[in-house]
């Protein structure tokens, strides 16, 4: 049998006792004949403790030093899990990001993996060892410790699975799979048995943000069979695979929402060739991720450009714009916080015109005003005020017939 | 001006507030024109917390994994101290053991430094950065994280000072220097202004175990000017240097004691050429440090060999002997725990015969029986039962005229 990569998040390894249960699960796979590579996050809230210490020193600690600090969290977990496996009679070896050969960009806080030198991992597997790798971290070509940012450990797991040509990559988390909506918001949400990479990418923030888009992108690119499942039960999870026909024939397969959205409007951008590209190049250079973009011309000489960023990136984005103001030549910047992006996702939408219209109609019915819209082949997203987010998600989940039949009443509004 | 290496122990960096005070001290040196390299230990009791987690898993966790675990402690401190220096307006860069180029033996838990590639440190200094290095850790030639064992951070500091040809190496600790005896045991103990490497080596466990012998050995070997001083005051500390004539003209300059001693007796070793060397080779191979050795022949065919080891190494030493029993051909092993080695140290002893006799007489007067004796040019050590340790140290401190004049009464017994 081949290699299986498993990833356990912070909650799954939050205590020594839980690390013991994780070890038992790994051992059951090992004893079934698989070669095991396991990626773990920092224990429970330990990363928060480290962040708090840094914040006690500075509101904006140096990013290189933050990576130096935060990368210790995973290093603690890998050593404890290895000890636990050895205590239970199995040979294991822990590897930091750099020991596992994970080379990243020279960016701190949200580096992307450039390549993986899997020689060390392969030789450890060949010797019969269970390989435990620190998630979320790597090393730049200059020898600096880097971290991968949000969802980093998922990305580590998928990248290792791709590099090692693993049979599958199982992401263990505190929910039992991918849901048609966040079950905390929509009690009638249902677990999906299987979903395509593209849908998963769009739904990436569904089901308690169970998978980060980066890890799904990587899985799609390298054809990694990804499984999302609970670390606390033996329940089957959700398979994320290529070329899946949704068994239900539903047009919409899920409702996603992201509550960390801010909208920035750059007013009075000169209408010259290249200004748009300069604006977004500047933001990209400063690692501000832009999502939805809308341009509206108001006269021949200038236009307004609105776009969304993560709420947590807002301050940094505004600073970046302020510094670049003279260079870019715009009049002023306006912004709006506390916004939510609500999206309906489904591979079946391609052949069903009118889905977007149905979504807008339902939101109007709920008296929720739409601030921005963005569409793709398999998705329609609307930006609304966060105060209406839960109501919008429940209404859309219901109107697109996603509510589980056994749940008769959707609670609350 | 040249390079100054400073080392701050766990107590000195135990809180964010204390890290702030450490930063202020570093900055005052930097502003005086020194190039600064700073070695730090893990914060306060954080290493104990890590050890406790490991012990929760296994009484004897794998040593490689322990190094993986424990090395995170210093990594946390270096990043926080760098952030603090940057917050206070100074450029700093933290380096793990491997980033600082510290290569060690391939031994876990007590590796020795083999060589230091100081290129990275030098280039950071050349760019005007304060360099913060994680103490206690390095990397083996196979790329494994290693730790240096007890006193490891002191050794790191001295080794860096030697490699960088620093003007001096200041060891900041929670006592204000090297004392004539442990002030907690002997209230009349006095701080020494200056001491030779050889005396310091012998006294290494004095003054709250202020310096580890390994760091003193390294300082002596490379002629590093070592200063021991308090991180909480501006008081002058104790200089450890070559060729120092003790200003006092005292025969004995200090009384040291080590309460972590166990005695092992190997009974009935065959009296053949090479048996002694095989016995101690076996122990050395298993990294058991042996201190005092006494051989007593009881007939032509066999002899008894007694030696002391650290109390914490006793179990490991006994296991090693048990495994090697057939090979070494002895009859049995006896051992005794809870022993203390009390030593008098002084460069002046070379020219003063009778010092040992005076020590034995005083111990006899105190009705303390001597179990083993060991002497060198500048030292006499006696192994006694630990229950008499404090009484012995105070009596010897007094009889050799080390008591501070202003302290009239030595407390307790």
JSON list of C-alpha atoms in Angstrom, two decimals, chain A residues 152-352:
[
{"chain": "A", "resi": 152, "resn": "UNK", "atom": "CA", "xyz": [-1.14, 26.94, 6.32]},
{"chain": "A", "resi": 153, "resn": "UNK", "atom": "CA", "xyz": [-1.14, 23.47, 7.83]},
{"chain": "A", "resi": 154, "resn": "UNK", "atom": "CA", "xyz": [-3.79, 22.26, 5.35]},
{"chain": "A", "resi": 155, "resn": "UNK", "atom": "CA", "xyz": [-1.58, 23.56, 2.56]},
{"chain": "A", "resi": 156, "resn": "UNK", "atom": "CA", "xyz": [1.45, 21.80, 4.02]},
{"chain": "A", "resi": 157, "resn": "UNK", "atom": "CA", "xyz": [-0.48, 18.52, 4.11]},
{"chain": "A", "resi": 158, "resn": "UNK", "atom": "CA", "xyz": [-1.72, 18.79, 0.53]},
{"chain": "A", "resi": 159, "resn": "UNK", "atom": "CA", "xyz": [1.69, 19.87, -0.77]},
{"chain": "A", "resi": 160, "resn": "UNK", "atom": "CA", "xyz": [3.36, 16.91, 0.94]},
{"chain": "A", "resi": 161, "resn": "UNK", "atom": "CA", "xyz": [0.70, 14.57, -0.46]},
{"chain": "A", "resi": 162, "resn": "UNK", "atom": "CA", "xyz": [1.36, 15.96, -3.94]},
{"chain": "A", "resi": 163, "resn": "UNK", "atom": "CA", "xyz": [5.13, 15.71, -3.57]},
{"chain": "A", "resi": 164, "resn": "UNK", "atom": "CA", "xyz": [5.01, 12.16, -2.18]},
{"chain": "A", "resi": 165, "resn": "UNK", "atom": "CA", "xyz": [2.24, 11.06, -4.60]},
{"chain": "A", "resi": 166, "resn": "UNK", "atom": "CA", "xyz": [0.18, 9.94, -1.62]},
{"chain": "A", "resi": 167, "resn": "UNK", "atom": "CA", "xyz": [-2.94, 7.82, -2.08]},
{"chain": "A", "resi": 168, "resn": "UNK", "atom": "CA", "xyz": [-4.94, 10.42, -0.22]},
{"chain": "A", "resi": 169, "resn": "UNK", "atom": "CA", "xyz": [-4.69, 13.41, 2.07]},
{"chain": "A", "resi": 170, "resn": "UNK", "atom": "CA", "xyz": [-7.02, 13.34, 5.06]},
{"chain": "A", "resi": 171, "resn": "UNK", "atom": "CA", "xyz": [-7.73, 16.62, 6.82]},
{"chain": "A", "resi": 172, "resn": "UNK", "atom": "CA", "xyz": [-8.97, 15.91, 10.36]},
{"chain": "A", "resi": 173, "resn": "UNK", "atom": "CA", "xyz": [-10.85, 18.74, 11.95]},
{"chain": "A", "resi": 174, "resn": "UNK", "atom": "CA", "xyz": [-13.55, 19.50, 14.50]},
{"chain": "A", "resi": 175, "resn": "UNK", "atom": "CA", "xyz": [-16.42, 19.12, 12.03]},
{"chain": "A", "resi": 176, "resn": "UNK", "atom": "CA", "xyz": [-17.33, 15.92, 10.24]},
{"chain": "A", "resi": 177, "resn": "UNK", "atom": "CA", "xyz": [-17.04, 17.18, 6.66]},
{"chain": "A", "resi": 178, "resn": "UNK", "atom": "CA", "xyz": [-18.12, 19.87, 4.22]},
{"chain": "A", "resi": 179, "resn": "UNK", "atom": "CA", "xyz": [-21.64, 21.17, 4.73]},
{"chain": "A", "resi": 180, "resn": "UNK", "atom": "CA", "xyz": [-24.15, 22.89, 2.48]},
{"chain": "A", "resi": 181, "resn": "UNK", "atom": "CA", "xyz": [-23.78, 25.88, 4.84]},
{"chain": "A", "resi": 182, "resn": "UNK", "atom": "CA", "xyz": [-22.16, 26.64, 8.18]},
{"chain": "A", "resi": 183, "resn": "UNK", "atom": "CA", "xyz": [-24.17, 24.42, 10.59]},
{"chain": "A", "resi": 184, "resn": "UNK", "atom": "CA", "xyz": [-23.75, 27.01, 13.34]},
{"chain": "A", "resi": 185, "resn": "UNK", "atom": "CA", "xyz": [-25.74, 29.46, 11.20]},
{"chain": "A", "resi": 186, "resn": "UNK", "atom": "CA", "xyz": [-28.02, 27.05, 9.39]},
{"chain": "A", "resi": 187, "resn": "UNK", "atom": "CA", "xyz": [-29.13, 24.17, 11.63]},
{"chain": "A", "resi": 188, "resn": "UNK", "atom": "CA", "xyz": [-30.65, 22.45, 8.58]},
{"chain": "A", "resi": 189, "resn": "UNK", "atom": "CA", "xyz": [-27.29, 22.28, 6.78]},
{"chain": "A", "resi": 190, "resn": "UNK", "atom": "CA", "xyz": [-26.32, 18.83, 5.44]},
{"chain": "A", "resi": 191, "resn": "UNK", "atom": "CA", "xyz": [-22.97, 17.13, 5.09]},
{"chain": "A", "resi": 192, "resn": "UNK", "atom": "CA", "xyz": [-21.87, 16.50, 1.49]},
{"chain": "A", "resi": 193, "resn": "UNK", "atom": "CA", "xyz": [-20.40, 13.07, 0.71]},
{"chain": "A", "resi": 194, "resn": "UNK", "atom": "CA", "xyz": [-18.45, 14.28, -2.25]},
{"chain": "A", "resi": 195, "resn": "UNK", "atom": "CA", "xyz": [-17.69, 17.58, -3.95]},
{"chain": "A", "resi": 196, "resn": "UNK", "atom": "CA", "xyz": [-15.58, 18.78, -6.90]},
{"chain": "A", "resi": 197, "resn": "UNK", "atom": "CA", "xyz": [-12.41, 20.84, -6.47]},
{"chain": "A", "resi": 198, "resn": "UNK", "atom": "CA", "xyz": [-14.03, 23.85, -8.13]},
{"chain": "A", "resi": 199, "resn": "UNK", "atom": "CA", "xyz": [-17.09, 23.79, -5.91]},
{"chain": "A", "resi": 200, "resn": "UNK", "atom": "CA", "xyz": [-14.90, 23.21, -2.88]},
{"chain": "A", "resi": 201, "resn": "UNK", "atom": "CA", "xyz": [-12.78, 26.20, -3.86]},
{"chain": "A", "resi": 202, "resn": "UNK", "atom": "CA", "xyz": [-15.88, 28.37, -3.93]},
{"chain": "A", "resi": 203, "resn": "UNK", "atom": "CA", "xyz": [-17.27, 26.84, -0.77]},
{"chain": "A", "resi": 204, "resn": "UNK", "atom": "CA", "xyz": [-13.90, 27.05, 0.95]},
{"chain": "A", "resi": 205, "resn": "UNK", "atom": "CA", "xyz": [-15.28, 29.08, 3.79]},
{"chain": "A", "resi": 206, "resn": "UNK", "atom": "CA", "xyz": [-18.25, 26.80, 4.36]},
{"chain": "A", "resi": 207, "resn": "UNK", "atom": "CA", "xyz": [-18.59, 24.35, 7.22]},
{"chain": "A", "resi": 208, "resn": "UNK", "atom": "CA", "xyz": [-16.70, 26.33, 9.85]},
{"chain": "A", "resi": 209, "resn": "UNK", "atom": "CA", "xyz": [-14.03, 27.35, 7.33]},
{"chain": "A", "resi": 210, "resn": "UNK", "atom": "CA", "xyz": [-13.00, 23.75, 7.17]},
{"chain": "A", "resi": 211, "resn": "UNK", "atom": "CA", "xyz": [-10.51, 24.05, 4.31]},
{"chain": "A", "resi": 212, "resn": "UNK", "atom": "CA", "xyz": [-8.46, 26.99, 3.16]},
{"chain": "A", "resi": 213, "resn": "UNK", "atom": "CA", "xyz": [-8.76, 27.80, -0.57]},
{"chain": "A", "resi": 214, "resn": "UNK", "atom": "CA", "xyz": [-4.98, 27.52, -1.00]},
{"chain": "A", "resi": 215, "resn": "UNK", "atom": "CA", "xyz": [-4.97, 23.89, 0.03]},
{"chain": "A", "resi": 216, "resn": "UNK", "atom": "CA", "xyz": [-7.87, 23.13, -2.35]},
{"chain": "A", "resi": 217, "resn": "UNK", "atom": "CA", "xyz": [-6.10, 24.92, -5.20]},
{"chain": "A", "resi": 218, "resn": "UNK", "atom": "CA", "xyz": [-3.00, 22.86, -4.55]},
{"chain": "A", "resi": 219, "resn": "UNK", "atom": "CA", "xyz": [-5.05, 19.63, -4.38]},
{"chain": "A", "resi": 220, "resn": "UNK", "atom": "CA", "xyz": [-6.76, 20.48, -7.68]},
{"chain": "A", "resi": 221, "resn": "UNK", "atom": "CA", "xyz": [-3.50, 21.37, -9.38]},
{"chain": "A", "resi": 222, "resn": "UNK", "atom": "CA", "xyz": [-1.83, 18.08, -8.45]},
{"chain": "A", "resi": 223, "resn": "UNK", "atom": "CA", "xyz": [-4.93, 15.88, -8.40]},
{"chain": "A", "resi": 224, "resn": "UNK", "atom": "CA", "xyz": [-4.59, 15.06, -4.68]},
{"chain": "A", "resi": 225, "resn": "UNK", "atom": "CA", "xyz": [-7.55, 13.10, -3.31]},
{"chain": "A", "resi": 226, "resn": "UNK", "atom": "CA", "xyz": [-8.59, 15.19, -0.34]},
{"chain": "A", "resi": 227, "resn": "UNK", "atom": "CA", "xyz": [-10.81, 13.98, 2.50]},
{"chain": "A", "resi": 228, "resn": "UNK", "atom": "CA", "xyz": [-12.26, 16.23, 5.19]},
{"chain": "A", "resi": 229, "resn": "UNK", "atom": "CA", "xyz": [-13.37, 14.39, 8.33]},
{"chain": "A", "resi": 230, "resn": "UNK", "atom": "CA", "xyz": [-13.76, 14.64, 12.09]},
{"chain": "A", "resi": 231, "resn": "UNK", "atom": "CA", "xyz": [-10.91, 13.76, 14.41]},
{"chain": "A", "resi": 232, "resn": "UNK", "atom": "CA", "xyz": [-13.39, 12.89, 17.13]},
{"chain": "A", "resi": 233, "resn": "UNK", "atom": "CA", "xyz": [-15.50, 10.25, 15.32]},
{"chain": "A", "resi": 234, "resn": "UNK", "atom": "CA", "xyz": [-15.05, 7.47, 12.78]},
{"chain": "A", "resi": 235, "resn": "UNK", "atom": "CA", "xyz": [-17.74, 8.99, 10.55]},
{"chain": "A", "resi": 236, "resn": "UNK", "atom": "CA", "xyz": [-16.98, 9.11, 6.82]},
{"chain": "A", "resi": 237, "resn": "UNK", "atom": "CA", "xyz": [-16.05, 12.60, 5.77]},
{"chain": "A", "resi": 238, "resn": "UNK", "atom": "CA", "xyz": [-16.40, 14.54, 2.52]},
{"chain": "A", "resi": 239, "resn": "UNK", "atom": "CA", "xyz": [-14.30, 13.55, -0.50]},
{"chain": "A", "resi": 240, "resn": "UNK", "atom": "CA", "xyz": [-12.97, 16.38, -2.63]},
{"chain": "A", "resi": 241, "resn": "UNK", "atom": "CA", "xyz": [-12.15, 14.99, -6.08]},
{"chain": "A", "resi": 242, "resn": "UNK", "atom": "CA", "xyz": [-12.04, 15.83, -9.77]},
{"chain": "A", "resi": 243, "resn": "UNK", "atom": "CA", "xyz": [-14.96, 15.23, -12.15]},
{"chain": "A", "resi": 244, "resn": "UNK", "atom": "CA", "xyz": [-17.62, 14.55, -9.56]},
{"chain": "A", "resi": 245, "resn": "UNK", "atom": "CA", "xyz": [-21.23, 14.66, -10.69]},
{"chain": "A", "resi": 246, "resn": "UNK", "atom": "CA", "xyz": [-23.28, 15.87, -7.80]},
{"chain": "A", "resi": 247, "resn": "UNK", "atom": "CA", "xyz": [-25.55, 13.00, -6.89]},
{"chain": "A", "resi": 248, "resn": "UNK", "atom": "CA", "xyz": [-28.43, 15.27, -6.01]},
{"chain": "A", "resi": 249, "resn": "UNK", "atom": "CA", "xyz": [-28.83, 17.05, -9.30]},
{"chain": "A", "resi": 250, "resn": "UNK", "atom": "CA", "xyz": [-29.13, 20.25, -7.33]},
{"chain": "A", "resi": 251, "resn": "UNK", "atom": "CA", "xyz": [-28.41, 23.51, -9.06]},
{"chain": "A", "resi": 252, "resn": "UNK", "atom": "CA", "xyz": [-26.91, 25.04, -5.95]},
{"chain": "A", "resi": 253, "resn": "UNK", "atom": "CA", "xyz": [-24.82, 22.75, -3.73]},
{"chain": "A", "resi": 254, "resn": "UNK", "atom": "CA", "xyz": [-23.99, 25.12, -0.94]},
{"chain": "A", "resi": 255, "resn": "UNK", "atom": "CA", "xyz": [-24.21, 28.57, 0.58]},
{"chain": "A", "resi": 256, "resn": "UNK", "atom": "CA", "xyz": [-20.94, 30.07, 1.76]},
{"chain": "A", "resi": 257, "resn": "UNK", "atom": "CA", "xyz": [-20.38, 33.21, 3.73]},
{"chain": "A", "resi": 258, "resn": "UNK", "atom": "CA", "xyz": [-17.32, 35.16, 4.80]},
{"chain": "A", "resi": 259, "resn": "UNK", "atom": "CA", "xyz": [-17.88, 37.70, 7.57]},
{"chain": "A", "resi": 260, "resn": "UNK", "atom": "CA", "xyz": [-14.44, 39.30, 7.41]},
{"chain": "A", "resi": 261, "resn": "UNK", "atom": "CA", "xyz": [-14.97, 41.64, 4.47]},
{"chain": "A", "resi": 262, "resn": "UNK", "atom": "CA", "xyz": [-14.22, 45.33, 4.01]},
{"chain": "A", "resi": 263, "resn": "UNK", "atom": "CA", "xyz": [-14.93, 47.47, 0.97]},
{"chain": "A", "resi": 264, "resn": "UNK", "atom": "CA", "xyz": [-12.55, 50.17, -0.23]},
{"chain": "A", "resi": 265, "resn": "UNK", "atom": "CA", "xyz": [-13.44, 52.76, -2.84]},
{"chain": "A", "resi": 266, "resn": "UNK", "atom": "CA", "xyz": [-10.69, 54.71, -4.55]},
{"chain": "A", "resi": 267, "resn": "UNK", "atom": "CA", "xyz": [-12.34, 57.91, -5.73]},
{"chain": "A", "resi": 268, "resn": "UNK", "atom": "CA", "xyz": [-11.14, 59.87, -8.75]},
{"chain": "A", "resi": 269, "resn": "UNK", "atom": "CA", "xyz": [-8.59, 57.57, -10.36]},
{"chain": "A", "resi": 270, "resn": "UNK", "atom": "CA", "xyz": [-7.24, 59.29, -13.52]},
{"chain": "A", "resi": 271, "resn": "UNK", "atom": "CA", "xyz": [-8.67, 57.55, -16.59]},
{"chain": "A", "resi": 272, "resn": "UNK", "atom": "CA", "xyz": [-5.34, 56.75, -18.20]},
{"chain": "A", "resi": 273, "resn": "UNK", "atom": "CA", "xyz": [-4.07, 53.49, -19.59]},
{"chain": "A", "resi": 274, "resn": "UNK", "atom": "CA", "xyz": [-2.31, 51.51, -16.88]},
{"chain": "A", "resi": 275, "resn": "UNK", "atom": "CA", "xyz": [-3.71, 53.19, -13.76]},
{"chain": "A", "resi": 276, "resn": "UNK", "atom": "CA", "xyz": [-5.77, 50.16, -12.80]},
{"chain": "A", "resi": 277, "resn": "UNK", "atom": "CA", "xyz": [-2.82, 47.85, -13.20]},
{"chain": "A", "resi": 278, "resn": "UNK", "atom": "CA", "xyz": [-0.61, 50.20, -11.18]},
{"chain": "A", "resi": 279, "resn": "UNK", "atom": "CA", "xyz": [-3.18, 50.34, -8.38]},
{"chain": "A", "resi": 280, "resn": "UNK", "atom": "CA", "xyz": [-3.52, 46.59, -8.04]},
{"chain": "A", "resi": 281, "resn": "UNK", "atom": "CA", "xyz": [0.18, 45.96, -8.58]},
{"chain": "A", "resi": 282, "resn": "UNK", "atom": "CA", "xyz": [0.88, 48.27, -5.66]},
{"chain": "A", "resi": 283, "resn": "UNK", "atom": "CA", "xyz": [-1.56, 46.38, -3.47]},
{"chain": "A", "resi": 284, "resn": "UNK", "atom": "CA", "xyz": [-0.18, 43.01, -4.58]},
{"chain": "A", "resi": 285, "resn": "UNK", "atom": "CA", "xyz": [3.39, 44.11, -3.89]},
{"chain": "A", "resi": 286, "resn": "UNK", "atom": "CA", "xyz": [2.29, 44.90, -0.35]},
{"chain": "A", "resi": 287, "resn": "UNK", "atom": "CA", "xyz": [0.58, 41.50, -0.08]},
{"chain": "A", "resi": 288, "resn": "UNK", "atom": "CA", "xyz": [-2.95, 42.87, 0.13]},
{"chain": "A", "resi": 289, "resn": "UNK", "atom": "CA", "xyz": [-5.31, 40.27, -1.33]},
{"chain": "A", "resi": 290, "resn": "UNK", "atom": "CA", "xyz": [-8.12, 41.86, -3.30]},
{"chain": "A", "resi": 291, "resn": "UNK", "atom": "CA", "xyz": [-11.34, 39.94, -3.95]},
{"chain": "A", "resi": 292, "resn": "UNK", "atom": "CA", "xyz": [-14.26, 41.57, -5.79]},
{"chain": "A", "resi": 293, "resn": "UNK", "atom": "CA", "xyz": [-13.44, 44.57, -8.04]},
{"chain": "A", "resi": 294, "resn": "UNK", "atom": "CA", "xyz": [-15.95, 47.01, -9.55]},
{"chain": "A", "resi": 295, "resn": "UNK", "atom": "CA", "xyz": [-15.06, 50.00, -11.71]},
{"chain": "A", "resi": 296, "resn": "UNK", "atom": "CA", "xyz": [-17.48, 52.81, -12.42]},
{"chain": "A", "resi": 297, "resn": "UNK", "atom": "CA", "xyz": [-16.61, 55.73, -14.66]},
{"chain": "A", "resi": 298, "resn": "UNK", "atom": "CA", "xyz": [-18.23, 59.00, -13.76]},
{"chain": "A", "resi": 299, "resn": "UNK", "atom": "CA", "xyz": [-16.67, 61.17, -16.42]},
{"chain": "A", "resi": 300, "resn": "UNK", "atom": "CA", "xyz": [-14.13, 60.90, -19.22]},
{"chain": "A", "resi": 301, "resn": "UNK", "atom": "CA", "xyz": [-11.21, 61.86, -17.03]},
{"chain": "A", "resi": 302, "resn": "UNK", "atom": "CA", "xyz": [-11.65, 59.83, -13.89]},
{"chain": "A", "resi": 303, "resn": "UNK", "atom": "CA", "xyz": [-13.33, 56.77, -12.43]},
{"chain": "A", "resi": 304, "resn": "UNK", "atom": "CA", "xyz": [-14.10, 55.21, -9.05]},
{"chain": "A", "resi": 305, "resn": "UNK", "atom": "CA", "xyz": [-12.79, 51.77, -8.24]},
{"chain": "A", "resi": 306, "resn": "UNK", "atom": "CA", "xyz": [-14.31, 49.69, -5.47]},
{"chain": "A", "resi": 307, "resn": "UNK", "atom": "CA", "xyz": [-12.86, 46.46, -4.21]},
{"chain": "A", "resi": 308, "resn": "UNK", "atom": "CA", "xyz": [-13.07, 44.17, -1.19]},
{"chain": "A", "resi": 309, "resn": "UNK", "atom": "CA", "xyz": [-10.26, 43.01, 1.07]},
{"chain": "A", "resi": 310, "resn": "UNK", "atom": "CA", "xyz": [-10.21, 40.90, 4.22]},
{"chain": "A", "resi": 311, "resn": "UNK", "atom": "CA", "xyz": [-11.34, 43.02, 7.15]},
{"chain": "A", "resi": 312, "resn": "UNK", "atom": "CA", "xyz": [-8.09, 42.11, 8.91]},
{"chain": "A", "resi": 313, "resn": "UNK", "atom": "CA", "xyz": [-6.12, 43.56, 5.98]},
{"chain": "A", "resi": 314, "resn": "UNK", "atom": "CA", "xyz": [-8.06, 46.85, 5.91]},
{"chain": "A", "resi": 315, "resn": "UNK", "atom": "CA", "xyz": [-5.65, 48.99, 7.94]},
{"chain": "A", "resi": 316, "resn": "UNK", "atom": "CA", "xyz": [-2.65, 47.73, 6.00]},
{"chain": "A", "resi": 317, "resn": "UNK", "atom": "CA", "xyz": [-4.46, 48.29, 2.68]},
{"chain": "A", "resi": 318, "resn": "UNK", "atom": "CA", "xyz": [-5.41, 51.86, 3.62]},
{"chain": "A", "resi": 319, "resn": "UNK", "atom": "CA", "xyz": [-1.83, 52.61, 4.68]},
{"chain": "A", "resi": 320, "resn": "UNK", "atom": "CA", "xyz": [-0.51, 51.22, 1.42]},
{"chain": "A", "resi": 321, "resn": "UNK", "atom": "CA", "xyz": [-2.92, 53.38, -0.57]},
{"chain": "A", "resi": 322, "resn": "UNK", "atom": "CA", "xyz": [-2.09, 56.48, 1.47]},
{"chain": "A", "resi": 323, "resn": "UNK", "atom": "CA", "xyz": [1.63, 56.05, 0.81]},
{"chain": "A", "resi": 324, "resn": "UNK", "atom": "CA", "xyz": [0.99, 55.52, -2.93]},
{"chain": "A", "resi": 325, "resn": "UNK", "atom": "CA", "xyz": [-1.52, 58.35, -3.30]},
{"chain": "A", "resi": 326, "resn": "UNK", "atom": "CA", "xyz": [0.74, 60.87, -5.07]},
{"chain": "A", "resi": 327, "resn": "UNK", "atom": "CA", "xyz": [2.06, 58.19, -7.38]},
{"chain": "A", "resi": 328, "resn": "UNK", "atom": "CA", "xyz": [-1.38, 56.84, -8.31]},
{"chain": "A", "resi": 329, "resn": "UNK", "atom": "CA", "xyz": [-3.00, 60.28, -8.57]},
{"chain": "A", "resi": 330, "resn": "UNK", "atom": "CA", "xyz": [-6.43, 59.57, -7.09]},
{"chain": "A", "resi": 331, "resn": "UNK", "atom": "CA", "xyz": [-8.53, 62.02, -5.05]},
{"chain": "A", "resi": 332, "resn": "UNK", "atom": "CA", "xyz": [-9.43, 60.11, -1.92]},
{"chain": "A", "resi": 333, "resn": "UNK", "atom": "CA", "xyz": [-10.20, 56.73, -0.38]},
{"chain": "A", "resi": 334, "resn": "UNK", "atom": "CA", "xyz": [-13.49, 55.70, 1.23]},
{"chain": "A", "resi": 335, "resn": "UNK", "atom": "CA", "xyz": [-14.12, 52.45, 3.05]},
{"chain": "A", "resi": 336, "resn": "UNK", "atom": "CA", "xyz": [-16.82, 50.41, 4.70]},
{"chain": "A", "resi": 337, "resn": "UNK", "atom": "CA", "xyz": [-16.30, 47.74, 7.38]},
{"chain": "A", "resi": 338, "resn": "UNK", "atom": "CA", "xyz": [-18.38, 44.93, 8.92]},
{"chain": "A", "resi": 339, "resn": "UNK", "atom": "CA", "xyz": [-19.46, 43.45, 5.61]},
{"chain": "A", "resi": 340, "resn": "UNK", "atom": "CA", "xyz": [-20.19, 39.85, 4.69]},
{"chain": "A", "resi": 341, "resn": "UNK", "atom": "CA", "xyz": [-19.90, 38.09, 1.36]},
{"chain": "A", "resi": 342, "resn": "UNK", "atom": "CA", "xyz": [-22.71, 35.59, 0.88]},
{"chain": "A", "resi": 343, "resn": "UNK", "atom": "CA", "xyz": [-22.28, 33.16, -2.00]},
{"chain": "A", "resi": 344, "resn": "UNK", "atom": "CA", "xyz": [-24.24, 30.39, -3.64]},
{"chain": "A", "resi": 345, "resn": "UNK", "atom": "CA", "xyz": [-22.12, 27.74, -5.29]},
{"chain": "A", "resi": 346, "resn": "UNK", "atom": "CA", "xyz": [-22.94, 24.89, -7.64]},
{"chain": "A", "resi": 347, "resn": "UNK", "atom": "CA", "xyz": [-21.56, 23.20, -10.73]},
{"chain": "A", "resi": 348, "resn": "UNK", "atom": "CA", "xyz": [-25.17, 22.98, -11.98]},
{"chain": "A", "resi": 349, "resn": "UNK", "atom": "CA", "xyz": [-25.45, 26.76, -12.28]},
{"chain": "A", "resi": 350, "resn": "UNK", "atom": "CA", "xyz": [-23.68, 26.78, -15.65]},
{"chain": "A", "resi": 351, "resn": "UNK", "atom": "CA", "xyz": [-26.78, 25.35, -17.34]},
{"chain": "A", "resi": 352, "resn": "UNK", "atom": "CA", "xyz": [-29.35, 27.21, -15.26]}
]
